[in-house]
Tab-separated table of C-alpha atoms in Angstrom:
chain	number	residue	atom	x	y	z
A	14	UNK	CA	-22.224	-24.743	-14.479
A	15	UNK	CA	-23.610	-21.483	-13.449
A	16	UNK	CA	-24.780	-18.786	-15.333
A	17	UNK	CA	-25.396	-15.157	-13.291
A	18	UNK	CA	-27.568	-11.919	-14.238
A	19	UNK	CA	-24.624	-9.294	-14.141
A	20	UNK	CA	-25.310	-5.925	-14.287
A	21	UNK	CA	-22.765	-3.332	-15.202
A	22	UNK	CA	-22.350	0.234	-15.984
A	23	UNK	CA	-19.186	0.333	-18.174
A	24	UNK	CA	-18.059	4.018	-19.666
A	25	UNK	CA	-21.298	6.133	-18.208
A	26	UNK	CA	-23.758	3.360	-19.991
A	27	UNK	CA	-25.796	0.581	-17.706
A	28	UNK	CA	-25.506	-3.055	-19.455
A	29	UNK	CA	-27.844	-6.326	-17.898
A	30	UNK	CA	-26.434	-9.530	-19.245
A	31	UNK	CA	-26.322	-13.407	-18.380
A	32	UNK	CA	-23.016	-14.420	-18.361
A	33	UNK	CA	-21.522	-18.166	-17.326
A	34	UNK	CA	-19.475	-17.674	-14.046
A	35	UNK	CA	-16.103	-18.881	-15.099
A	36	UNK	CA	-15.974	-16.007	-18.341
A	37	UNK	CA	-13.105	-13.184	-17.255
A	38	UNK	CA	-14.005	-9.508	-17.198
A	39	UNK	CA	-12.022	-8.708	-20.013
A	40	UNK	CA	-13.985	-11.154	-22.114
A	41	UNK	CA	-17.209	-10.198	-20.734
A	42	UNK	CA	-16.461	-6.360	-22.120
A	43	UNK	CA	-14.790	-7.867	-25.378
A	44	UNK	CA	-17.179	-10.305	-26.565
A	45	UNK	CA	-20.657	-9.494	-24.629
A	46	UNK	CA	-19.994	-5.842	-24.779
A	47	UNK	CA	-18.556	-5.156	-27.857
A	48	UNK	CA	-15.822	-2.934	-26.070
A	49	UNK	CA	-12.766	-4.684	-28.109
A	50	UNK	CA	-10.510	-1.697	-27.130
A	51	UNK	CA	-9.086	-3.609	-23.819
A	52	UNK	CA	-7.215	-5.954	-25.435
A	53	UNK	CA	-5.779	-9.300	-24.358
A	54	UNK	CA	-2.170	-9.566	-24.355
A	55	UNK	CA	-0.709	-12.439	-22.350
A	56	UNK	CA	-2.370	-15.511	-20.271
A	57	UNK	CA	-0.887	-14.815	-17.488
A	58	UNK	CA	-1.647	-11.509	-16.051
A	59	UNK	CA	1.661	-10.046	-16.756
A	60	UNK	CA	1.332	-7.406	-19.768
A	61	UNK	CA	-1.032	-4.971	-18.532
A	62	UNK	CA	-2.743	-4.637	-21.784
A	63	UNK	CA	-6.357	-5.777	-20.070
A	64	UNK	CA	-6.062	-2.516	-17.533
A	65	UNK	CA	-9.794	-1.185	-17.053
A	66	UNK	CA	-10.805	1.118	-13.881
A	67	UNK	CA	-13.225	-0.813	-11.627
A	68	UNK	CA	-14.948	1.423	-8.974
A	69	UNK	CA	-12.239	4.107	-10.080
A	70	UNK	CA	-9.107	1.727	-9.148
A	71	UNK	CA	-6.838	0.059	-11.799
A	72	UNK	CA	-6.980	-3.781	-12.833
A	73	UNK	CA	-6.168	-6.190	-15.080
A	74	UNK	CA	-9.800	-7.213	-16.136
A	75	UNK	CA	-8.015	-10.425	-17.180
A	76	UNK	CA	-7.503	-11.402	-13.366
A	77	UNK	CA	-11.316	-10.734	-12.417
A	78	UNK	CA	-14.261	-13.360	-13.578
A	79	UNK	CA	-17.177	-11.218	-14.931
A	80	UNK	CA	-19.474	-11.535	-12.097
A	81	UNK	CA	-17.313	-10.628	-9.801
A	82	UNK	CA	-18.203	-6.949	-11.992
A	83	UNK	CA	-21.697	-7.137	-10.972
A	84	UNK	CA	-22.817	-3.614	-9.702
A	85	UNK	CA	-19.510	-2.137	-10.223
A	86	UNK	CA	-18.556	1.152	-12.538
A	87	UNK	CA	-16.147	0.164	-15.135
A	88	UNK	CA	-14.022	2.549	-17.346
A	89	UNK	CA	-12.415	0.803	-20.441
A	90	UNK	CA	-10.161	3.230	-22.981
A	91	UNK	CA	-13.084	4.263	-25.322
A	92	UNK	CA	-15.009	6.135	-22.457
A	93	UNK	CA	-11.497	8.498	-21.735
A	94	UNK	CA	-12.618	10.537	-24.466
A	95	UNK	CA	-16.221	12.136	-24.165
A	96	UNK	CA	-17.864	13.248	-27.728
A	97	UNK	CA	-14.914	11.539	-29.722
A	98	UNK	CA	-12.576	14.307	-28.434
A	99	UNK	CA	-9.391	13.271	-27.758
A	100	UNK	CA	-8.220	14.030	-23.767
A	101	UNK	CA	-5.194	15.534	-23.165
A	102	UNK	CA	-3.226	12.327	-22.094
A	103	UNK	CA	-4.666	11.061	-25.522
A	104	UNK	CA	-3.414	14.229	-27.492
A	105	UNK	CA	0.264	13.370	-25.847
A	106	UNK	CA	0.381	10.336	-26.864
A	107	UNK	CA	0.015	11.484	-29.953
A	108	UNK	CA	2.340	14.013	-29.993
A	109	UNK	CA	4.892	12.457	-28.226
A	110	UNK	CA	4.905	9.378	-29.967
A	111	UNK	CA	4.150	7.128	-27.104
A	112	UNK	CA	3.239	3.963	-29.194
A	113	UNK	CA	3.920	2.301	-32.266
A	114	UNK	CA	1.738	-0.446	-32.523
A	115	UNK	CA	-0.675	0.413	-29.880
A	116	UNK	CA	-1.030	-2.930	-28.105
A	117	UNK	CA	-0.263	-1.914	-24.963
A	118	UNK	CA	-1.463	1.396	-25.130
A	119	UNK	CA	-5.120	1.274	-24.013
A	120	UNK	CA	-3.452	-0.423	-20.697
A	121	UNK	CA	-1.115	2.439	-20.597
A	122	UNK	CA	-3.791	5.030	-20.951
A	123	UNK	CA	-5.731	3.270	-18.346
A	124	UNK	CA	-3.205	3.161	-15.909
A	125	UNK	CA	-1.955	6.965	-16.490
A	126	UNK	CA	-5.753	7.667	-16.237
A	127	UNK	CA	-5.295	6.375	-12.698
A	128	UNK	CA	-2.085	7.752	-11.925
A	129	UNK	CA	-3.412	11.273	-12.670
A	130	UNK	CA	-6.619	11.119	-11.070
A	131	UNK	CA	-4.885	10.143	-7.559
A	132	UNK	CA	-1.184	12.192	-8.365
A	133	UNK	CA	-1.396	15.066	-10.665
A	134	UNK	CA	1.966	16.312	-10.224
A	135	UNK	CA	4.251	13.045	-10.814
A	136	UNK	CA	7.542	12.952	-11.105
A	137	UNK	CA	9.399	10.630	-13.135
A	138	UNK	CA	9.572	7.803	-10.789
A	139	UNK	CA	5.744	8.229	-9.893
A	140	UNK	CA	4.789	7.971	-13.559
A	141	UNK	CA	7.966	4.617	-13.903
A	142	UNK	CA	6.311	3.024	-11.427
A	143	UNK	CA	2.741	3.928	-12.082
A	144	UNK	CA	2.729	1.819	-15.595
A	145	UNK	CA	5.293	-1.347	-13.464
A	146	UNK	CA	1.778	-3.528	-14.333
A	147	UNK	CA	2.446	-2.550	-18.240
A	148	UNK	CA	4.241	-4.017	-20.618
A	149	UNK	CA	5.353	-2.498	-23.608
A	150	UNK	CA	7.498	-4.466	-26.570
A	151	UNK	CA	7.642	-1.527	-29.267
A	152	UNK	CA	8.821	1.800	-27.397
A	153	UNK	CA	11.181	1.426	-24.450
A	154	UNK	CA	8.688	3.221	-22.625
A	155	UNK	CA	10.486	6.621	-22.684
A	156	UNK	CA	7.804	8.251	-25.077
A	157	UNK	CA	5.389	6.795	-22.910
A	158	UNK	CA	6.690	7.950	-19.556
A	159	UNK	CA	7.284	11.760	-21.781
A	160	UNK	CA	3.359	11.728	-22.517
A	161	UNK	CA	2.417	11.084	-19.230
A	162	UNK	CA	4.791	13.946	-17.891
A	163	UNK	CA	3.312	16.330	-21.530
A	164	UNK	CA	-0.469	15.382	-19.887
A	165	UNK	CA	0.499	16.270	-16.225
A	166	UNK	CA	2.133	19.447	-16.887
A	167	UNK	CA	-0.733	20.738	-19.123
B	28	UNK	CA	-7.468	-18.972	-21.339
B	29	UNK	CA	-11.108	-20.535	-20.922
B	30	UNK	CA	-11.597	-21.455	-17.393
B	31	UNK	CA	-13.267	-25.013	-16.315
B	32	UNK	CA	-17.246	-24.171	-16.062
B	33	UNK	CA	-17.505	-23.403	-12.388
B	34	UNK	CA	-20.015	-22.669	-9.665
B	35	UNK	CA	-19.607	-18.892	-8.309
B	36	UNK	CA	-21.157	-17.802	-4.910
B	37	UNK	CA	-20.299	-14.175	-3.428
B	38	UNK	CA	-21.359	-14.241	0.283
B	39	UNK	CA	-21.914	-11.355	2.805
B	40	UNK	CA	-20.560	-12.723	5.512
B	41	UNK	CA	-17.701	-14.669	7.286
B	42	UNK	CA	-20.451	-17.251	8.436
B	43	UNK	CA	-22.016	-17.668	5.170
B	44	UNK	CA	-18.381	-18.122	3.353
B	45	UNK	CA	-17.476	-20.798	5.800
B	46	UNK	CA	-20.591	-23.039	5.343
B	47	UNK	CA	-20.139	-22.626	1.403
B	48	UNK	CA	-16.042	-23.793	1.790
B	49	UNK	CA	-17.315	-26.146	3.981
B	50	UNK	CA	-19.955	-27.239	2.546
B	51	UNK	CA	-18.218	-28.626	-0.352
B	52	UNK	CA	-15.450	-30.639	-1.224
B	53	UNK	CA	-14.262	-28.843	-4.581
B	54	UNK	CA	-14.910	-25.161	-3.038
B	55	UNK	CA	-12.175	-22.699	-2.959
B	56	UNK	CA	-11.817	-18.975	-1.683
B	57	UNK	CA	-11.303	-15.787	-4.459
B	58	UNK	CA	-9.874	-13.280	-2.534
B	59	UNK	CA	-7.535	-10.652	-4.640
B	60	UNK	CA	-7.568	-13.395	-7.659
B	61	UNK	CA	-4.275	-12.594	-8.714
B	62	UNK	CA	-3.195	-15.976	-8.179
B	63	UNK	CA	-6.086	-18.236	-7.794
B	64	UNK	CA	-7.554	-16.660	-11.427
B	65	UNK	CA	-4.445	-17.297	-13.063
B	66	UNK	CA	-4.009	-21.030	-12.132
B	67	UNK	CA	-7.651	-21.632	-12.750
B	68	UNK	CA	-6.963	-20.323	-16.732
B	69	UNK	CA	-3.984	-22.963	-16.563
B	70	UNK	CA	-6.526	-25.493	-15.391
B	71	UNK	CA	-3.916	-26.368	-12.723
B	72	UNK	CA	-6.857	-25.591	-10.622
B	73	UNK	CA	-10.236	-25.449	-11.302
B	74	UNK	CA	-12.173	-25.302	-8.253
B	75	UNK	CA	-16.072	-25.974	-8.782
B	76	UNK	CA	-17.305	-23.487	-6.788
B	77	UNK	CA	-15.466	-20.483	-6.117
B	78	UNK	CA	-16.469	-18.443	-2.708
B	79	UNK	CA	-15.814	-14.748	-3.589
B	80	UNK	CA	-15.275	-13.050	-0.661
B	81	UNK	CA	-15.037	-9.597	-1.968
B	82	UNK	CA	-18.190	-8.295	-0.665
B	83	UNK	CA	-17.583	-9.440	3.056
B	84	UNK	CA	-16.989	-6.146	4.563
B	85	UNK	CA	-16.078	-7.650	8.315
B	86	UNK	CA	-12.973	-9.077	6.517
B	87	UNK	CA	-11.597	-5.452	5.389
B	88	UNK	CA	-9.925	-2.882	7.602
B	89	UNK	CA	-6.615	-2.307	10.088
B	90	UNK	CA	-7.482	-1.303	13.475
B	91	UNK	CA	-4.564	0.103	15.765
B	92	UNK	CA	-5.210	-1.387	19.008
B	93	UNK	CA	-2.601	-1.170	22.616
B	94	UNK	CA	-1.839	-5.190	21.526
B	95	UNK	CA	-0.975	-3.766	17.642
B	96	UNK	CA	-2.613	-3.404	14.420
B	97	UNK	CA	-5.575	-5.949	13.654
B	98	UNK	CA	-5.258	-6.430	9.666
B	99	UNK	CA	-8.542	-7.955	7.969
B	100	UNK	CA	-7.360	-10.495	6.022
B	101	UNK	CA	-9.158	-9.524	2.268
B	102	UNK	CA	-7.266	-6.118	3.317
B	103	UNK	CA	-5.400	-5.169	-0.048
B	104	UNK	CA	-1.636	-4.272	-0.407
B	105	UNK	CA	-2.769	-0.712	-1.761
B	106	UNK	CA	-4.964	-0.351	0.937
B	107	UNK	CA	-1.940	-1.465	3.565
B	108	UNK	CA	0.765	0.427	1.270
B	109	UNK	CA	-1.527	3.844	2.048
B	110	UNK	CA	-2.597	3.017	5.526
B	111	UNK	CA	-2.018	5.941	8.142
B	112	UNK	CA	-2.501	3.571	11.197
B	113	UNK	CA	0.001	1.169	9.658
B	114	UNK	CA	2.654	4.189	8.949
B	115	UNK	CA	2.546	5.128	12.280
B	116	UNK	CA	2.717	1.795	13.836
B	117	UNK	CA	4.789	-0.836	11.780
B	118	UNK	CA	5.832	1.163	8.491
B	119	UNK	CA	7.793	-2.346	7.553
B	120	UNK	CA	4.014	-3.485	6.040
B	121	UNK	CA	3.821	-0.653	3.903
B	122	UNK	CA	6.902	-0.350	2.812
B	123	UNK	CA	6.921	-3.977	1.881
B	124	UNK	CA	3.524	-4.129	0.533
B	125	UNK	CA	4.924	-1.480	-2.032
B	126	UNK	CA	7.191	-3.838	-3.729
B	127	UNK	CA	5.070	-6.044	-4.981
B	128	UNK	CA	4.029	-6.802	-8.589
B	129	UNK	CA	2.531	-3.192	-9.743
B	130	UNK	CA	-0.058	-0.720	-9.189
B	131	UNK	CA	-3.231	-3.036	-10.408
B	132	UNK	CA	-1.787	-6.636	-8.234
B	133	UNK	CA	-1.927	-3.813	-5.450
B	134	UNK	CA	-5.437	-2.848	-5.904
B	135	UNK	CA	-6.395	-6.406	-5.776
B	136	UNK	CA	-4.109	-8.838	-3.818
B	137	UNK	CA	-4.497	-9.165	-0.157
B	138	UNK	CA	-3.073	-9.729	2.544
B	139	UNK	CA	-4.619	-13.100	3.636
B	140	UNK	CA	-4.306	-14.478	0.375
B	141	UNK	CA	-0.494	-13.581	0.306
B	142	UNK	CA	0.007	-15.681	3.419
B	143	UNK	CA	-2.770	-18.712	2.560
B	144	UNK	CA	-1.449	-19.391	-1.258
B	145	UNK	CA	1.661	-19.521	0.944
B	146	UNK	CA	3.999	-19.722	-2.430
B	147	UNK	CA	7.618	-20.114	-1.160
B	148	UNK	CA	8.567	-16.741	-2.641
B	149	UNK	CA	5.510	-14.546	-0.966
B	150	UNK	CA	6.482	-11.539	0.683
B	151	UNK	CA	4.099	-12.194	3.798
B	152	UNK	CA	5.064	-15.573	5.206
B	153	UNK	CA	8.640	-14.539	6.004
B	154	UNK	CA	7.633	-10.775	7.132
B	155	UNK	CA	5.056	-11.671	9.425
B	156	UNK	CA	7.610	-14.651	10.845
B	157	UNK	CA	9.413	-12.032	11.586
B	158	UNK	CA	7.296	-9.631	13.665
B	159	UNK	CA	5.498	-12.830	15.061
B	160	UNK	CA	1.996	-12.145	13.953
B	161	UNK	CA	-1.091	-14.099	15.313
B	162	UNK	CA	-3.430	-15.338	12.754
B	163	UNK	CA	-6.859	-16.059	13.509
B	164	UNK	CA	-9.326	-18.960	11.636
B	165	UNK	CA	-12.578	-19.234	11.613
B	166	UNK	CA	-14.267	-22.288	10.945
B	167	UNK	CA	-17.445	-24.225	11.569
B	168	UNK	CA	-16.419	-25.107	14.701
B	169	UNK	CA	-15.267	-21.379	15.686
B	170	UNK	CA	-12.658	-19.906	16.177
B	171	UNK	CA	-8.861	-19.686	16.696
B	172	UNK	CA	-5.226	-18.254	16.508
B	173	UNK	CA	-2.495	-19.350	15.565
B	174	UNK	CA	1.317	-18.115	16.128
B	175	UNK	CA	3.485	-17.372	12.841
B	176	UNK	CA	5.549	-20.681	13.875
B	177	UNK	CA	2.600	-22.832	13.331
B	178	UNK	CA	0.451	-21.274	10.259
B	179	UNK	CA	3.000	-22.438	7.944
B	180	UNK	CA	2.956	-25.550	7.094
B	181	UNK	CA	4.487	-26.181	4.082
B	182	UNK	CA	4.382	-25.632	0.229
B	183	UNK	CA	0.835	-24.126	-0.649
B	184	UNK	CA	0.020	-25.035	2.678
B	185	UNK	CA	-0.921	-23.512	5.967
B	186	UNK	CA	-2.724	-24.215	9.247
B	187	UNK	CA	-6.482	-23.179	7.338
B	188	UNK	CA	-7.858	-26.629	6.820
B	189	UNK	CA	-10.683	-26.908	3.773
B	190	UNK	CA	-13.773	-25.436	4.734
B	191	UNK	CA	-12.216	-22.589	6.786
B	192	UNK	CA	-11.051	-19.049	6.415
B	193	UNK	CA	-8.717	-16.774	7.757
B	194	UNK	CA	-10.477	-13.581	9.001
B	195	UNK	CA	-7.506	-11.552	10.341
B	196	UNK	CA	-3.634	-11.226	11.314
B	197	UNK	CA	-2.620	-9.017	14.165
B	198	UNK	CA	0.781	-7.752	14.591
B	199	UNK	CA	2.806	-6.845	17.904
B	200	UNK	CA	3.440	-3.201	19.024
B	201	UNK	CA	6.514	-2.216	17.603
B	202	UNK	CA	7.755	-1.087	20.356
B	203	UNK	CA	11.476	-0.276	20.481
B	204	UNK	CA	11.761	-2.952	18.037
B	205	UNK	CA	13.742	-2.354	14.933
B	206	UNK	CA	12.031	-3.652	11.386
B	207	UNK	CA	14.499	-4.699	8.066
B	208	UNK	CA	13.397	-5.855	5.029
B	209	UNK	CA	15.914	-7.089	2.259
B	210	UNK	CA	15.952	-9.111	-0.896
B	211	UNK	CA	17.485	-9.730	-4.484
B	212	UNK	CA	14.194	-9.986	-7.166
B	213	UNK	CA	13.770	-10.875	-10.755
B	214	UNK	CA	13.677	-7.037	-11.893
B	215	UNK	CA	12.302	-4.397	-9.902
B	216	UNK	CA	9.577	-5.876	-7.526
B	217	UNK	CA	9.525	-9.275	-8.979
B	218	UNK	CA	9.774	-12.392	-7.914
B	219	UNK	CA	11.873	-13.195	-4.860
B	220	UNK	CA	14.739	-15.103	-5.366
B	221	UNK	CA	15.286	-14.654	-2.013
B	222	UNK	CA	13.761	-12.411	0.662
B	223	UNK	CA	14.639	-11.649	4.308
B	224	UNK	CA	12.827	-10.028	7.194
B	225	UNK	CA	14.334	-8.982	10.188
B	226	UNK	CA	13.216	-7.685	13.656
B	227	UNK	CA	15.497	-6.603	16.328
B	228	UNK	CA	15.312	-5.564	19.953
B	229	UNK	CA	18.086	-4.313	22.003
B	230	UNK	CA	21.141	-6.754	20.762
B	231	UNK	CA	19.159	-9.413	19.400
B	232	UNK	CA	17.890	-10.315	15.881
B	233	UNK	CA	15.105	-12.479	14.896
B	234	UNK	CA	15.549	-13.094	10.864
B	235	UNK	CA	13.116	-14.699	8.704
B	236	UNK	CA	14.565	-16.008	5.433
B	237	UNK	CA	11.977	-16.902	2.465
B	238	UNK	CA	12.616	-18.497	-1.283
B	239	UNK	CA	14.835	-21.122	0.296
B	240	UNK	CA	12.236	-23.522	1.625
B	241	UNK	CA	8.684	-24.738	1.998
B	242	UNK	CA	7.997	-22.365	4.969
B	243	UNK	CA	9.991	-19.447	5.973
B	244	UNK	CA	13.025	-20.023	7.722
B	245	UNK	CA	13.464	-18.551	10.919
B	246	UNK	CA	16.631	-17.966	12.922
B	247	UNK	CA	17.827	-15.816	16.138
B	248	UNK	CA	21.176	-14.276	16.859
B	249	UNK	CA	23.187	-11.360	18.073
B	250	UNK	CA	22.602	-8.132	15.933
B	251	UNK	CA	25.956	-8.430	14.394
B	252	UNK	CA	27.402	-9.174	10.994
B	253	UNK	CA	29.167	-12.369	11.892
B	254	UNK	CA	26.712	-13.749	14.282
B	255	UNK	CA	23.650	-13.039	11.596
B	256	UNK	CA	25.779	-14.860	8.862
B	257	UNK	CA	27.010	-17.694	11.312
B	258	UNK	CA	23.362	-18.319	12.319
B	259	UNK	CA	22.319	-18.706	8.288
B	260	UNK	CA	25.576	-20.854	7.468
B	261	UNK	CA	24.183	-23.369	10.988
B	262	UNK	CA	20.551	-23.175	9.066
B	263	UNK	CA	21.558	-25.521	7.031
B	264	UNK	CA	19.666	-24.353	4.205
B	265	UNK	CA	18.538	-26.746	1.260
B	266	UNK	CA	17.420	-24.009	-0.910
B	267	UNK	CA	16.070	-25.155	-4.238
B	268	UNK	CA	17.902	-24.622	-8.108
B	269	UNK	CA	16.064	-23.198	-10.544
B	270	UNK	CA	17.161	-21.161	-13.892
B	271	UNK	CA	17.153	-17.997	-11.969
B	272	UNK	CA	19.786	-19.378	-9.057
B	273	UNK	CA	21.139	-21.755	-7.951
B	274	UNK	CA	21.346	-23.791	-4.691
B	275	UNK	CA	24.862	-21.930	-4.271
B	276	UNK	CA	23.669	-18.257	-4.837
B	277	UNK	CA	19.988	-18.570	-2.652
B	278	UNK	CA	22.571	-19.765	-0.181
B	279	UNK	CA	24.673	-16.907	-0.571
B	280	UNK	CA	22.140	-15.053	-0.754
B	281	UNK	CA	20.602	-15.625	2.188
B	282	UNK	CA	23.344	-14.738	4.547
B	283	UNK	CA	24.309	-11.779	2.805
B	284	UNK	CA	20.400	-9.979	2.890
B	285	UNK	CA	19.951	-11.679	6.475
B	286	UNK	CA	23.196	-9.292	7.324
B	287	UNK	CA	21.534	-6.372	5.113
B	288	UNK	CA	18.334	-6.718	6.681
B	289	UNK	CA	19.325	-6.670	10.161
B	290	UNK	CA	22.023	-3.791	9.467
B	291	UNK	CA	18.881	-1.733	7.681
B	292	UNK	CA	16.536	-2.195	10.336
B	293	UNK	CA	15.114	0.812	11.435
């Protein structure tokens, strides 16, 4: 019924668009955007796999319509990396094998990303139940929660 | 997951939000979305006009005050879960607040819509039984508060009619009250299958139980094992069956984390 100028600035870059009011963020940075790294991975705001930072805090864009964006600064998983270098939570990933098919893992990097910027030093349980909102059906998480630690400690 | 078309309005103020609600039949209030979002991509609701009220800054903020903290009710868990004024004051919020969902529900879900969506297995409803909040509603008409014992009213349901809003909940002093939180959940910080809050002063415990009925279920005894479990077994409760437990075990339940609760309160 009602369509709404929203105006975003998503990974450093400002985007105007008209969106209808009942489209979900995740969509809105999907489809409109072209950002297809947040990825949807349940219907029911479970998995974790939508995580984005909005105003610097971490949400499941799949719980948020679109407009509700408007004026906000949103950080999906390809603006981590600035001039296609890999971060250092990327790089331990890597190394430490923390995903197989990568579903989950822009979520993941999203919500260590958040973890970090507020706790530098976690410890185990920190990082456990930093990544609670994050589902992951290939690891067990333990690479996951070791990459995390690898990132911290560097 | 494609919502029904809808009708969005984001107002500034408490005023403003209360003329939209009540301005309209089909209107409902977004507050942390982590409920109302998800039924509206079931289509089990699809309100035509949703009232954000994200951007309504008079309904953020905890204020400790002689009569007790004075929550806004769009106030989020994180924000309650890292609150200094609530640490020092009644610590039970935070440490409650901390167990639910994860990290991103947190940065979201609020207070006031915790207690409105009034689901049977909300942490709120039987926690602020418990420490016998106030709530206060603001409608076209005004305002006005209402005790814990009377703002819920039964499945989904509370004492905010269509076309209002609660703006706040205000909790007692502490005190030399003692504050116990206990439950059994579907994995770590799940849902309840049954939770219990507990408050006691000097010998006396007042214990909310919740996941066993429409509204939480209150009940006062001594502060002792046997009286706490006699008082549950003379609740008579009717809890409901459902693959995760039955009748039997929320029963069972119930007087065993009533008991834990009270023992725990601190």
């Amino acid at each position: 019924m009602s369509e709404h100028q929203v105006t975003v600035t998503v990974n450093g870059e400002r985007y105007e668009r008209e969106v209808e009011a009942r489209k979900l963020l995740v969509h809105f940075v999907r489809d409109d955007l072209d950002l297809t790294g947040t990825h949807v991975g349940c219907d029911t705001g479970n998995c974790g796999a939508c995580t984005v930072l909005l105003d610097k805090q971490a949400v499941k864009s799949c719980m948020l319509l679109a407009v509700q964006a408007d004026g906000a600064e949103i950080t999906t998983v390809e603006g981590l990396a600035a001039d296609g270098e890999q971060t250092p939570l990327q790089r331990a990933f890597s190394e430490h094998h923390g995903l197989q098919c990568g579903y989950c893992t822009p979520g993941m990097l999203l919500s260590a990303t958040y973890l970090l910027s507020r706790n530098p030093q976690p410890s185990e349980e920190d990082i456990r139940r930093a990544i609670q909102g994050n589902i992951c059906r290939c690891t067990g998480y333990v690479n996951i929660v070791k990459a995390i630690r690898a990132a911290a400690g560097a | 997951m494609l919502l029904r078309a809808l009708d969005y309005a984001r107002p500034g103020s408490v005023d403003e939000a209360v003329g939209l609600l009540a301005g309209r039949e089909d209107a409902r209030a977004l507050a942390g979305g982590q409920s109302l979002v998800n039924v509206m991509k079931t289509r089990v609701a699809s309100p035509e006009l949703v009232v954000d009220l994200n951007r309504i800054d008079a309904l953020r903020g905890i204020a400790a005050t002689p009569d007790g903290l004075e929550i806004g009710a769009m106030t989020t868990y994180a924000a309650i879960v890292d609150s200094p004024e609530i640490a020092a004051a009644r610590p039970v919020l935070a440490e409650v607040a901390r167990t639910i969902a994860d990290v991103q529900v947190r940065n979201r879900g609020t207070i006031g819509g915790n207690v409105c969506s009034n689901d049977p297995t909300n942490h709120f409803p039987p926690l602020l039984a418990a420490l016998e909040a106030d709530f206060t509603i603001r409608g076209a008409d005004g305002e006005r508060t209402v005790t814990a014992d009377d703002f819920f009213e039964g499945v989904y349901l509370t004492a905010v009619q269509p076309g209002e809003l609660l703006t706040s909940v205000r909790i007692p002093a502490k005190e030399d009250t003692r504050d116990g939180w206990a439950s059994i959940t579907l994995g770590k910080d799940g849902t309840g299958i049954v939770n219990v809050a507990a408050t006691v002063r000097g010998g006396t415990a007042r214990v909310a139980i919740g996941c066993v009925a429409a509204t939480p279920v209150v009940v006062t005894a001594s502060a002792d094992e046997t009286a706490i479990r006699d008082a549950v077994r003379s609740a008579d409760l009717d809890p409901p069956a459902d693959v995760h437990a039955s009748a039997d075990y929320r029963r069972h339940l119930a007087e065993v984390l009533a008991a834990r609760a009270v023992a725990d309160a601190r």
